[in-house]
Coordinates of C-alpha atoms in Angstrom, one line a residue:
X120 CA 0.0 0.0 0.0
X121 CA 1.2 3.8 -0.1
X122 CA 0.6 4.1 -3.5
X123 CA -0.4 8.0 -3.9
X124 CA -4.0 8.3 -5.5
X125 CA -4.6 8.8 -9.4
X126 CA -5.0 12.3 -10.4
X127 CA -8.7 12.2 -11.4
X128 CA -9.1 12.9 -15.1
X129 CA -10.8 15.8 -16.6
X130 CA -14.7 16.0 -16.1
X131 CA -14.7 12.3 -14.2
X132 CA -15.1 12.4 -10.7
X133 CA -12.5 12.4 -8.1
X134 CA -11.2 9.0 -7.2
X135 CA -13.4 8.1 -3.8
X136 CA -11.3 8.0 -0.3
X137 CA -9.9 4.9 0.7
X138 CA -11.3 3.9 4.3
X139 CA -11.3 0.9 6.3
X140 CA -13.7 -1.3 5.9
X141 CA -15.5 -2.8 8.9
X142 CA -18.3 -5.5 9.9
X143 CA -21.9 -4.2 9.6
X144 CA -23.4 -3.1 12.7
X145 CA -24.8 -6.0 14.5
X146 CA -23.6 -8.9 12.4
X147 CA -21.8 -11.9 14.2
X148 CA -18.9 -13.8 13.4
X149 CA -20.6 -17.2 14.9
X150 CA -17.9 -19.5 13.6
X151 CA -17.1 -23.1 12.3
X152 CA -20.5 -24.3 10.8
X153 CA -19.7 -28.2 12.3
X154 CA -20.5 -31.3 11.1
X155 CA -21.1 -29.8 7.6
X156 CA -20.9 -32.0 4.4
X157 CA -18.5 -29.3 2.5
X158 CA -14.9 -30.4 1.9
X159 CA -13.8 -26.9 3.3
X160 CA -15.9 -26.6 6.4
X161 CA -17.3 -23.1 6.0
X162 CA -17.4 -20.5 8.2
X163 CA -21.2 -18.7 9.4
X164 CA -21.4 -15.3 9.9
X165 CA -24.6 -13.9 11.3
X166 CA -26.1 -10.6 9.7
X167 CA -28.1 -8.1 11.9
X168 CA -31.6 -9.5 10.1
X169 CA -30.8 -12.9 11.2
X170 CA -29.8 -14.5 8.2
X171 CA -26.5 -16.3 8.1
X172 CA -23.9 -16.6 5.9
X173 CA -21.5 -18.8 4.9
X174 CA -17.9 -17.8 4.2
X175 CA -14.8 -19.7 3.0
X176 CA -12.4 -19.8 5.7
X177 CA -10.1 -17.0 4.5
X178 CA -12.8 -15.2 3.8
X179 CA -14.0 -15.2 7.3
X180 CA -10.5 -14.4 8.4
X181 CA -10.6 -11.1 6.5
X182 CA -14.0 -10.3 8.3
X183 CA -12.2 -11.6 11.8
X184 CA -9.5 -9.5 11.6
X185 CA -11.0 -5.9 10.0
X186 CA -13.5 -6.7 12.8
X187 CA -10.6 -6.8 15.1
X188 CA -9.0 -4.1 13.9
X189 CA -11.8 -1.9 14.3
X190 CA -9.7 0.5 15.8
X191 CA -7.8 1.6 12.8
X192 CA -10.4 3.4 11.3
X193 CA -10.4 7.2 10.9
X194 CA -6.7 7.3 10.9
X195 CA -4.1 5.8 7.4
X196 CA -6.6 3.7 5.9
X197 CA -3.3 2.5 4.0
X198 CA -1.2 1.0 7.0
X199 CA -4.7 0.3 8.3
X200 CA -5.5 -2.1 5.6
X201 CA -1.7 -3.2 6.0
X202 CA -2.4 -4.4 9.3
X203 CA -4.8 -6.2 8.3
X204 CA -3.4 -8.2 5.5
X205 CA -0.5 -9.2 7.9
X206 CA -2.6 -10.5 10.6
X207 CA -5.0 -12.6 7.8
X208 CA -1.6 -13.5 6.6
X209 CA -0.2 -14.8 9.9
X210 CA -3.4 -16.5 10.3
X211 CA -3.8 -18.4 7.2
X212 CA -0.4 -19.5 6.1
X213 CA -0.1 -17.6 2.8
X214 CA 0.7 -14.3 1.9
X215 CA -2.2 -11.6 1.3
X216 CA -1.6 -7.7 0.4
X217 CA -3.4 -4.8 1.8
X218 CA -5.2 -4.2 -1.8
X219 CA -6.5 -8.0 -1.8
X220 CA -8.1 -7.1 1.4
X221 CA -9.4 -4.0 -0.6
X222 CA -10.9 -6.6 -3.4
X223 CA -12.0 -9.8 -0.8
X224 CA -14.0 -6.8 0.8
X225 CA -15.3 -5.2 -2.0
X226 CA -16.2 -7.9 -4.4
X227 CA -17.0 -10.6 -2.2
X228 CA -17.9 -9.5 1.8
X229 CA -19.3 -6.1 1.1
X230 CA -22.2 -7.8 -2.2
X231 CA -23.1 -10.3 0.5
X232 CA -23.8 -7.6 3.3
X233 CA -21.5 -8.7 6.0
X234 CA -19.1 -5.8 5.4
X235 CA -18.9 -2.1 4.5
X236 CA -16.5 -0.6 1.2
X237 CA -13.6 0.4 1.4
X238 CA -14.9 3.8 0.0
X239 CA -17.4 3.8 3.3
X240 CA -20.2 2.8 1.2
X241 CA -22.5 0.8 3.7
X242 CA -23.3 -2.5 2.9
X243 CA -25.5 -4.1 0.5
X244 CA -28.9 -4.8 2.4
X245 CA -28.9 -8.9 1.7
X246 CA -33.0 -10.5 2.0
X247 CA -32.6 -14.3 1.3
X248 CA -35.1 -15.5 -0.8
X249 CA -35.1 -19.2 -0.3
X250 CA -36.9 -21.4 -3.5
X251 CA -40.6 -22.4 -1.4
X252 CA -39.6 -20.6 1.6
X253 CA -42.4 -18.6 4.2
X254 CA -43.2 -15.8 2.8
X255 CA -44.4 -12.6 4.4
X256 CA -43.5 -13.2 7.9
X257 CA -44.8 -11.5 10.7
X258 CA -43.2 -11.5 14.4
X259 CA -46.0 -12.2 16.8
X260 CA -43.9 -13.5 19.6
X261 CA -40.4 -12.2 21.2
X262 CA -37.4 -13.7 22.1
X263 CA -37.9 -13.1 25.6
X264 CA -41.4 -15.5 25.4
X265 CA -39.9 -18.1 23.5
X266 CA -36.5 -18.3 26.2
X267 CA -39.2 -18.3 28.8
X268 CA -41.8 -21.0 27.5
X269 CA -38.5 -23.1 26.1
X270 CA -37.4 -22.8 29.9
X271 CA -40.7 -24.0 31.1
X272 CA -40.7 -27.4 28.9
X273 CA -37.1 -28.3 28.9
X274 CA -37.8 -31.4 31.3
X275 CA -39.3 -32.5 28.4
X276 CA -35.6 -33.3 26.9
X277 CA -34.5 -35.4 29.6
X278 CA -33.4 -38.7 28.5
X279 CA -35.8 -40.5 30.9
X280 CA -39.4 -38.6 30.2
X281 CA -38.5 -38.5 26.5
X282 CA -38.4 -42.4 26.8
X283 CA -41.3 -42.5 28.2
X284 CA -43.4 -39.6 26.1
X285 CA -42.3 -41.8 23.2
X286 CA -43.3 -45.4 24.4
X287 CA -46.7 -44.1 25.8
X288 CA -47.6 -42.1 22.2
X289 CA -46.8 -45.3 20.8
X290 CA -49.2 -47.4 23.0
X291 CA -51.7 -44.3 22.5
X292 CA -52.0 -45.1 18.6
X293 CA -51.9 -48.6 18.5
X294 CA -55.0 -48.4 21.4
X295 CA -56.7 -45.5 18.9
X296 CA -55.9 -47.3 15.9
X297 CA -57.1 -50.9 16.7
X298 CA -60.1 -50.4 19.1
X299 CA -61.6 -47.2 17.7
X300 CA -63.6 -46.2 14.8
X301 CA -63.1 -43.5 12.8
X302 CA -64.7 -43.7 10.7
X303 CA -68.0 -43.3 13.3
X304 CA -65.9 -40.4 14.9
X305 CA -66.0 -37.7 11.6
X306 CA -69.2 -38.9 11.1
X307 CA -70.1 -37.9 14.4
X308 CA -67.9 -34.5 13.6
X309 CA -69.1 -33.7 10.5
X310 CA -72.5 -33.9 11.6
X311 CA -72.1 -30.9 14.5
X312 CA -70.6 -27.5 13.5
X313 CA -69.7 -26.9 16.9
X314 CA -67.3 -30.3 16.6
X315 CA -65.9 -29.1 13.8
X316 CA -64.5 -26.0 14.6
X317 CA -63.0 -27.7 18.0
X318 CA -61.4 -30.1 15.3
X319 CA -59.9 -26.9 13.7
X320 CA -59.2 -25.3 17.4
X321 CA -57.4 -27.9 18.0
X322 CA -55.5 -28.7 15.2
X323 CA -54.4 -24.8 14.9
X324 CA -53.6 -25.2 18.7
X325 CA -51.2 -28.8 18.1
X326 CA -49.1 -26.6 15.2
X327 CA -48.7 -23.6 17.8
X328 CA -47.4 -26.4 20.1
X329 CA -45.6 -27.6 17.5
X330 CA -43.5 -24.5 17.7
X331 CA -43.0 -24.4 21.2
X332 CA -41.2 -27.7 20.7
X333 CA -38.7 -26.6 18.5
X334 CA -38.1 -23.1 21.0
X335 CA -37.4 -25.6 23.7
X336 CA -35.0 -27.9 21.8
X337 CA -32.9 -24.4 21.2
X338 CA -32.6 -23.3 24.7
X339 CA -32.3 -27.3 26.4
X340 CA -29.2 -27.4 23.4
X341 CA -27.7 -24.0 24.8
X342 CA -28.6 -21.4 22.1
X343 CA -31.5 -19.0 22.3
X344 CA -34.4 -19.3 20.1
X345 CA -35.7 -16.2 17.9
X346 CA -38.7 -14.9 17.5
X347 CA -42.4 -16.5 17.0
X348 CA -44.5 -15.6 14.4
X349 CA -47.0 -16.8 11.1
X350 CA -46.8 -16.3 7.5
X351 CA -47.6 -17.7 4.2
X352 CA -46.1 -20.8 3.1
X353 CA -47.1 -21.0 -0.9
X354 CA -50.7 -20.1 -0.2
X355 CA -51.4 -21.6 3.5
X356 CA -51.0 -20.0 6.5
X357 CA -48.1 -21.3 9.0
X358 CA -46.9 -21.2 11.8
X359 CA -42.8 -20.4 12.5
X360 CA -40.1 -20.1 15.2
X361 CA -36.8 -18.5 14.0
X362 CA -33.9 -20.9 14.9
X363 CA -31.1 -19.6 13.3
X364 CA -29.0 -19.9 16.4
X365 CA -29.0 -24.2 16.2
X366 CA -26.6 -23.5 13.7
X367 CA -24.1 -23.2 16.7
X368 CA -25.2 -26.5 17.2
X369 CA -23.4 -29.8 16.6
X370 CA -25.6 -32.5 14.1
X371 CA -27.1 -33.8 16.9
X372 CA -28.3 -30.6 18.8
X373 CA -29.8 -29.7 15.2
X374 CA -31.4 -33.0 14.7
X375 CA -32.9 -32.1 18.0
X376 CA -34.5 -29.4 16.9
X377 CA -36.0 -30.8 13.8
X378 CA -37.3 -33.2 15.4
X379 CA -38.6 -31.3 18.7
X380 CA -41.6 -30.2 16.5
X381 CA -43.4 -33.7 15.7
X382 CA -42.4 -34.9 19.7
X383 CA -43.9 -31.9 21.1
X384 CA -47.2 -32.9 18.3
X385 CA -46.9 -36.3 19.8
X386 CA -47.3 -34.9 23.4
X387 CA -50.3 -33.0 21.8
X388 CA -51.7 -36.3 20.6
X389 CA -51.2 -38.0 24.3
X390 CA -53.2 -35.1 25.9
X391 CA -56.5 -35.6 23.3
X392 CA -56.2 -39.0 23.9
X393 CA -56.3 -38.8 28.2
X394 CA -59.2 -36.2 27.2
X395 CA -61.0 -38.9 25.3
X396 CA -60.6 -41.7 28.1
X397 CA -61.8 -39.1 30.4
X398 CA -64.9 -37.7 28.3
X399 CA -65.6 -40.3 25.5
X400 CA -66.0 -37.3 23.1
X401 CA -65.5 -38.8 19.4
X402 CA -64.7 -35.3 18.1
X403 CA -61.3 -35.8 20.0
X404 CA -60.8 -38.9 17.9
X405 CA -61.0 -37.3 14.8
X406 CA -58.3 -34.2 16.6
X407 CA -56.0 -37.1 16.8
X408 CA -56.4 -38.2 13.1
X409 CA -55.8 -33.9 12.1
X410 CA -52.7 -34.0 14.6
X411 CA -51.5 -37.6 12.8
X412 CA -51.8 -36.1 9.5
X413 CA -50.1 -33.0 10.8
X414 CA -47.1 -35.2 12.0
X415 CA -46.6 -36.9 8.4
X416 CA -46.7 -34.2 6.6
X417 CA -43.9 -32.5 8.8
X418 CA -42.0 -35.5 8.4
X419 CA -42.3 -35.2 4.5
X420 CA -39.0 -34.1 2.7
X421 CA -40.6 -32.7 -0.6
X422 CA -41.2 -29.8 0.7
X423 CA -39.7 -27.2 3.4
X424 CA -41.3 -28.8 6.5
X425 CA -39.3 -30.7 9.4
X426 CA -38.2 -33.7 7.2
X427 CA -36.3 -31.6 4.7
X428 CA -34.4 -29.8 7.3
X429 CA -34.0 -33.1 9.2
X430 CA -31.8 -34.6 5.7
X431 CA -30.0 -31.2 5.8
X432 CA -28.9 -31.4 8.9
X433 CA -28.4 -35.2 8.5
X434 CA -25.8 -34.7 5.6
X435 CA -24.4 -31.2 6.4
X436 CA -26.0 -28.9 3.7
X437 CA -28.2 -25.9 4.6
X438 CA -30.0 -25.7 1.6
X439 CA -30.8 -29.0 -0.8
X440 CA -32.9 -27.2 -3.2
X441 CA -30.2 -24.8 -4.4
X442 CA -28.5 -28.1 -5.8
X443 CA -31.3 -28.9 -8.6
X444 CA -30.4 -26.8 -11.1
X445 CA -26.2 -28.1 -11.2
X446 CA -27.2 -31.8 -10.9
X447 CA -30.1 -31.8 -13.7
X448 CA -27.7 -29.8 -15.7
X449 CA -24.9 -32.9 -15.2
X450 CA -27.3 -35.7 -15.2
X451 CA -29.7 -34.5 -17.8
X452 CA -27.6 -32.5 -19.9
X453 CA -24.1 -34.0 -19.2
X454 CA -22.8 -30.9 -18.7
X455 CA -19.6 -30.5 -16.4
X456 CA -20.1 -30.7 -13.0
X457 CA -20.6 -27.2 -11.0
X458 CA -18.4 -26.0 -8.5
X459 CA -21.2 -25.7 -6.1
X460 CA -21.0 -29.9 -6.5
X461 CA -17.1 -30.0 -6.2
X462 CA -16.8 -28.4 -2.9
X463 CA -19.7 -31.1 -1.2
X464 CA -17.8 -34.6 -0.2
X465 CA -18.0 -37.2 -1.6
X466 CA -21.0 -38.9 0.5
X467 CA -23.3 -35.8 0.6
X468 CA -23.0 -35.0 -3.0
X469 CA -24.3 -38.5 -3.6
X470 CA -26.9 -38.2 -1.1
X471 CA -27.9 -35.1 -3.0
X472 CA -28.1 -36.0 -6.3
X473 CA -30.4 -39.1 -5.1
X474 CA -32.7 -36.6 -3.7
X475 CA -33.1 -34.6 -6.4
X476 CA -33.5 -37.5 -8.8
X477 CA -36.2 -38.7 -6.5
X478 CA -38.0 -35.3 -5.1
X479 CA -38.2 -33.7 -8.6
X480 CA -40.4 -37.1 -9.8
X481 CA -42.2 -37.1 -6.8
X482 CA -43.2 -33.3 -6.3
X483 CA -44.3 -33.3 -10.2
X484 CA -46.7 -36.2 -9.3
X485 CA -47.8 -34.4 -6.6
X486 CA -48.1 -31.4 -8.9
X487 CA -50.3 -33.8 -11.2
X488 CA -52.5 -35.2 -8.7
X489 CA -53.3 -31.8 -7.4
X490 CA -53.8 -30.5 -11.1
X491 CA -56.1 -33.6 -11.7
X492 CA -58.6 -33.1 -8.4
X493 CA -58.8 -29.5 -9.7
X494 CA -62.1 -30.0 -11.9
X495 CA -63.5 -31.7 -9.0
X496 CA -62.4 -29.1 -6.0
X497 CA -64.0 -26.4 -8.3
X498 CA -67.1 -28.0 -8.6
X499 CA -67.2 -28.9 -4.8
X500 CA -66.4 -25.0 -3.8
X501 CA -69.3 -23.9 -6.6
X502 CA -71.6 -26.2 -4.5
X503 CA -70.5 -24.7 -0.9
X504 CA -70.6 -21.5 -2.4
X505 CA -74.5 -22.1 -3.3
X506 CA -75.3 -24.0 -0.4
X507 CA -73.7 -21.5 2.4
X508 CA -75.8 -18.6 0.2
X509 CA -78.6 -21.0 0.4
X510 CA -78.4 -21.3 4.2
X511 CA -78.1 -17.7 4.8
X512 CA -81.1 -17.0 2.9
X513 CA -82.5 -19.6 4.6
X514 CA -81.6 -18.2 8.3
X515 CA -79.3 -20.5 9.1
X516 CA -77.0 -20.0 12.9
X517 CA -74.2 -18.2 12.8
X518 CA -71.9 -21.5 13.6
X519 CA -73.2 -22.9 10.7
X520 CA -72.4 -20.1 8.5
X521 CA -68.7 -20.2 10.0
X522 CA -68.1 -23.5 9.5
X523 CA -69.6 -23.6 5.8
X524 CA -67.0 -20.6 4.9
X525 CA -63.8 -22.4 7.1
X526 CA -64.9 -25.2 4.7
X527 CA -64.8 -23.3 1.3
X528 CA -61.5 -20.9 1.9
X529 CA -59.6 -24.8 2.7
X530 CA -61.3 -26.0 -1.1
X531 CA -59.9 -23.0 -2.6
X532 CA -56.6 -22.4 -0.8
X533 CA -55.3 -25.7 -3.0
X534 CA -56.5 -24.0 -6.2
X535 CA -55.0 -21.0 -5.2
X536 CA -51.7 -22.9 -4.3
X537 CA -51.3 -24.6 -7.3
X538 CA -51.7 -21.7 -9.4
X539 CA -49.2 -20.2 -7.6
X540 CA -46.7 -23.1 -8.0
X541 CA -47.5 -23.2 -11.5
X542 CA -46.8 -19.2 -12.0
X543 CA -43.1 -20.1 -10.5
X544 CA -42.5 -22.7 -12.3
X545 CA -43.2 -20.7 -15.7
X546 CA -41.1 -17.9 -14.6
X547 CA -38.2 -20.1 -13.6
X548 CA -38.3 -22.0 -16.7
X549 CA -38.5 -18.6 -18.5
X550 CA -35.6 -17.5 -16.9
X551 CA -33.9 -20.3 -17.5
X552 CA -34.4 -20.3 -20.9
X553 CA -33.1 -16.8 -21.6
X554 CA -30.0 -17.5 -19.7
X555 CA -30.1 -20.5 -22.1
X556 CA -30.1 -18.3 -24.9
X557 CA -28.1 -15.9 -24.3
X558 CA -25.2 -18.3 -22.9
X559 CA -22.2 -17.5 -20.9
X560 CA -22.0 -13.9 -19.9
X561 CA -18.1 -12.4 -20.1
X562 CA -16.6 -12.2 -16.5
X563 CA -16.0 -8.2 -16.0

């Protein structure tokens, strides 16, 4: 460094000063992401919105050590930057300049928002936009609730009364399942508005318990859970708790926490169940079946539910679904493998490209089936639709009326969903094939 500034040329403006760059207020340098399925172990850095990122190691060294010499700043950006190539250097074994530092944090720290410009240009404000993520999230619940309530159900972890939680949900279902019928139960449901909202009641109330497991599994494994909240996952409305922080986590503490969701529904299932012995109210039956269908679907690894976190955290890799594109492009259209699939090992890149080969099949006969009901779910919401206006017409209670609508928006939140799978797919695809078109783009 040293090197005096270029004149600036006539009519072009003056050549920006050089400053230190520095760690965005509130971002985190959490660390070794562990047990990871990357031939590099990569380093996570946690942004002030919550959202990590992963760095290469010497990038996270260059973060580590402008962080650490924070101090610097204001005074000779130049020796500054010095400083901080030397201590990098030290650090990593190989020799880095004080304009490399410059470049690392301009063209790769600063774009991903974890670090300012060298010219004091704040960082780039980063919003992940994961493919079938939640969208349009709203906090409902603080940190502070979620530490409390994971504090008052941690006993729940304990080696022993998980043992036993497990082993009496299991003689739970096999009672329900062999000596009741269910069939008699919806019947029974159907039949009474009243029971059919208390089915809904519930089942809204085992998915908010749902997420009370997966706070507790955070603070029993040592880190603190986020926030609580809903949103909108494709069209339905979910339920979420932010647990960024089991990232700190070993595998296991993260498996913990993927699973903590269906054990906590399982505890749900136990409680309807004692109700039932105690009342003999077949509604509760048919609660069990909702909260048993809740379950599997959470266990499901199409989809971004618990199963699909459970296989990333299984194999070491955050996020499966950015894989699809670089293993259809090898396997389908034998073109050289990405570098995205180079840095996996060997193990995890095979158990990746086996789940793509098998989800893509699978979610496109899912995609069919729904496409094929959709004739028939139109007709059934044109009949609700009549029969609800009927009813009102009619004077029918106000229950009634409720139930009839709760009834049609869950007939036309699949059309809606579909649609709105459909609309991404197009654009993808349409992106994909101008990209296609256009080829390789020069490297500025």
């Amino acid at each position: 460094m040293g090197t005096p500034a270029t004149p600036a040329v006539d009519g072009a403006e003056p050549p920006a000063a050089l400053t230190l760059p520095a760690l965005v207020d509130g971002a985190e340098l959490v660390g070794e992401f562990k047990n990871s399925g990357y031939r590099e172990p990569p380093e996570l850095v946690r942004l002030p919105n919550g959202q990590l990122v992963r760095l290469p190691p010497l990038l996270f060294l260059v973060a580590k050590a402008l962080h650490e010499h924070r101090d610097l700043a204001g005074g000779d950006a130049a020796a500054a930057l010095d400083r901080v190539a030397a201590a990098v250097s030290e650090e990593a074994g190989a020799r880095l300049t004080g304009e490399q530092v410059v470049y690392l944090a301009d063209r790769k720290l600063a774009p991903l928002g974890v670090t300012t410009y060298s010219d004091g240009t704040p960082a780039q404000s980063v919003k992940a936009d994961p493919f079938l993520g939640l969208k349009f999230r709203v906090a409902v619940l603080p940190e502070s609730f979620t530490w409390f309530v994971g504090g008052l159900f941690g006993w729940l972890f304990r080696p022993v009364v998980l043992i036993a939680m497990l082993a009496a949900f299991g003689a739970a279902e096999t009672w329900l399942l062999t000596t009741r019928s269910m069939v008699d139960a919806i019947t029974t449901a159907i039949m009474n508005p009243v029971s059919i909202l208390l089915v809904m009641g519930l089942g809204v109330a085992s998915c908010a318990f749902h997420e009370v497991g997966h706070a507790t599994a955070c603070r029993y494994g040592g880190v603190r859970p986020g926030v609580m909240g809903c949103g909108i996952y494709l069209v339905w409305p979910a339920f979420y708790t932010d647990i960024t922080e089991s990232y700190r986590l070993g595998r296991g503490g993260r498996l913990r926490t993927d699973l903590a969701g269906v054990y906590f529904n399982a505890i749900f299932v136990l409680g309807l169940t004692l109700a039932y012995l105690q009342t003999g109210f077949e509604p509760l039956l048919v609660a069990v079946l909702y909260v048993n269908l809740e379950m599997i679907q959470q266990l499901l690894p199409t989809l971004r539910f618990d199963g699909y976190y459970i296989m990333s955290d299984l194999i070491g890799i955050p996020d499966l679904f950015k894989y699809i594109g670089p293993i259809l492009r090898r396997t389908l259209l034998r073109r050289p493998a990405d570098a995205r699939l180079d840095d996996l090992k060997r193990w995890p890149q095979i158990f990746v490209t086996v789940w793509v080969l098998t989800i893509i099949p699978v979610l496109l006969l899912q995609l069919g089936l729904i496409i094929s009901q959709i004739p028939a779910l139109a007709q059934k919401d044109w009949w609700m639709i009549r029969r609800l206006a009927a009813e009102a017409s009619a004077g029918a209670g106000a229950l009634e009326l409720i139930t009839s609508g709760l009834q049609i928006v869950l007939l036309v939140l699949p059309l809606a969903g579909v649609a709105l799978i459909l609309f991404g797919i197009a654009r993808g695809l349409g992106r994909w094939a101008v990209r296609y078109v256009r080829g390789p783009q020069p490297q500025a």
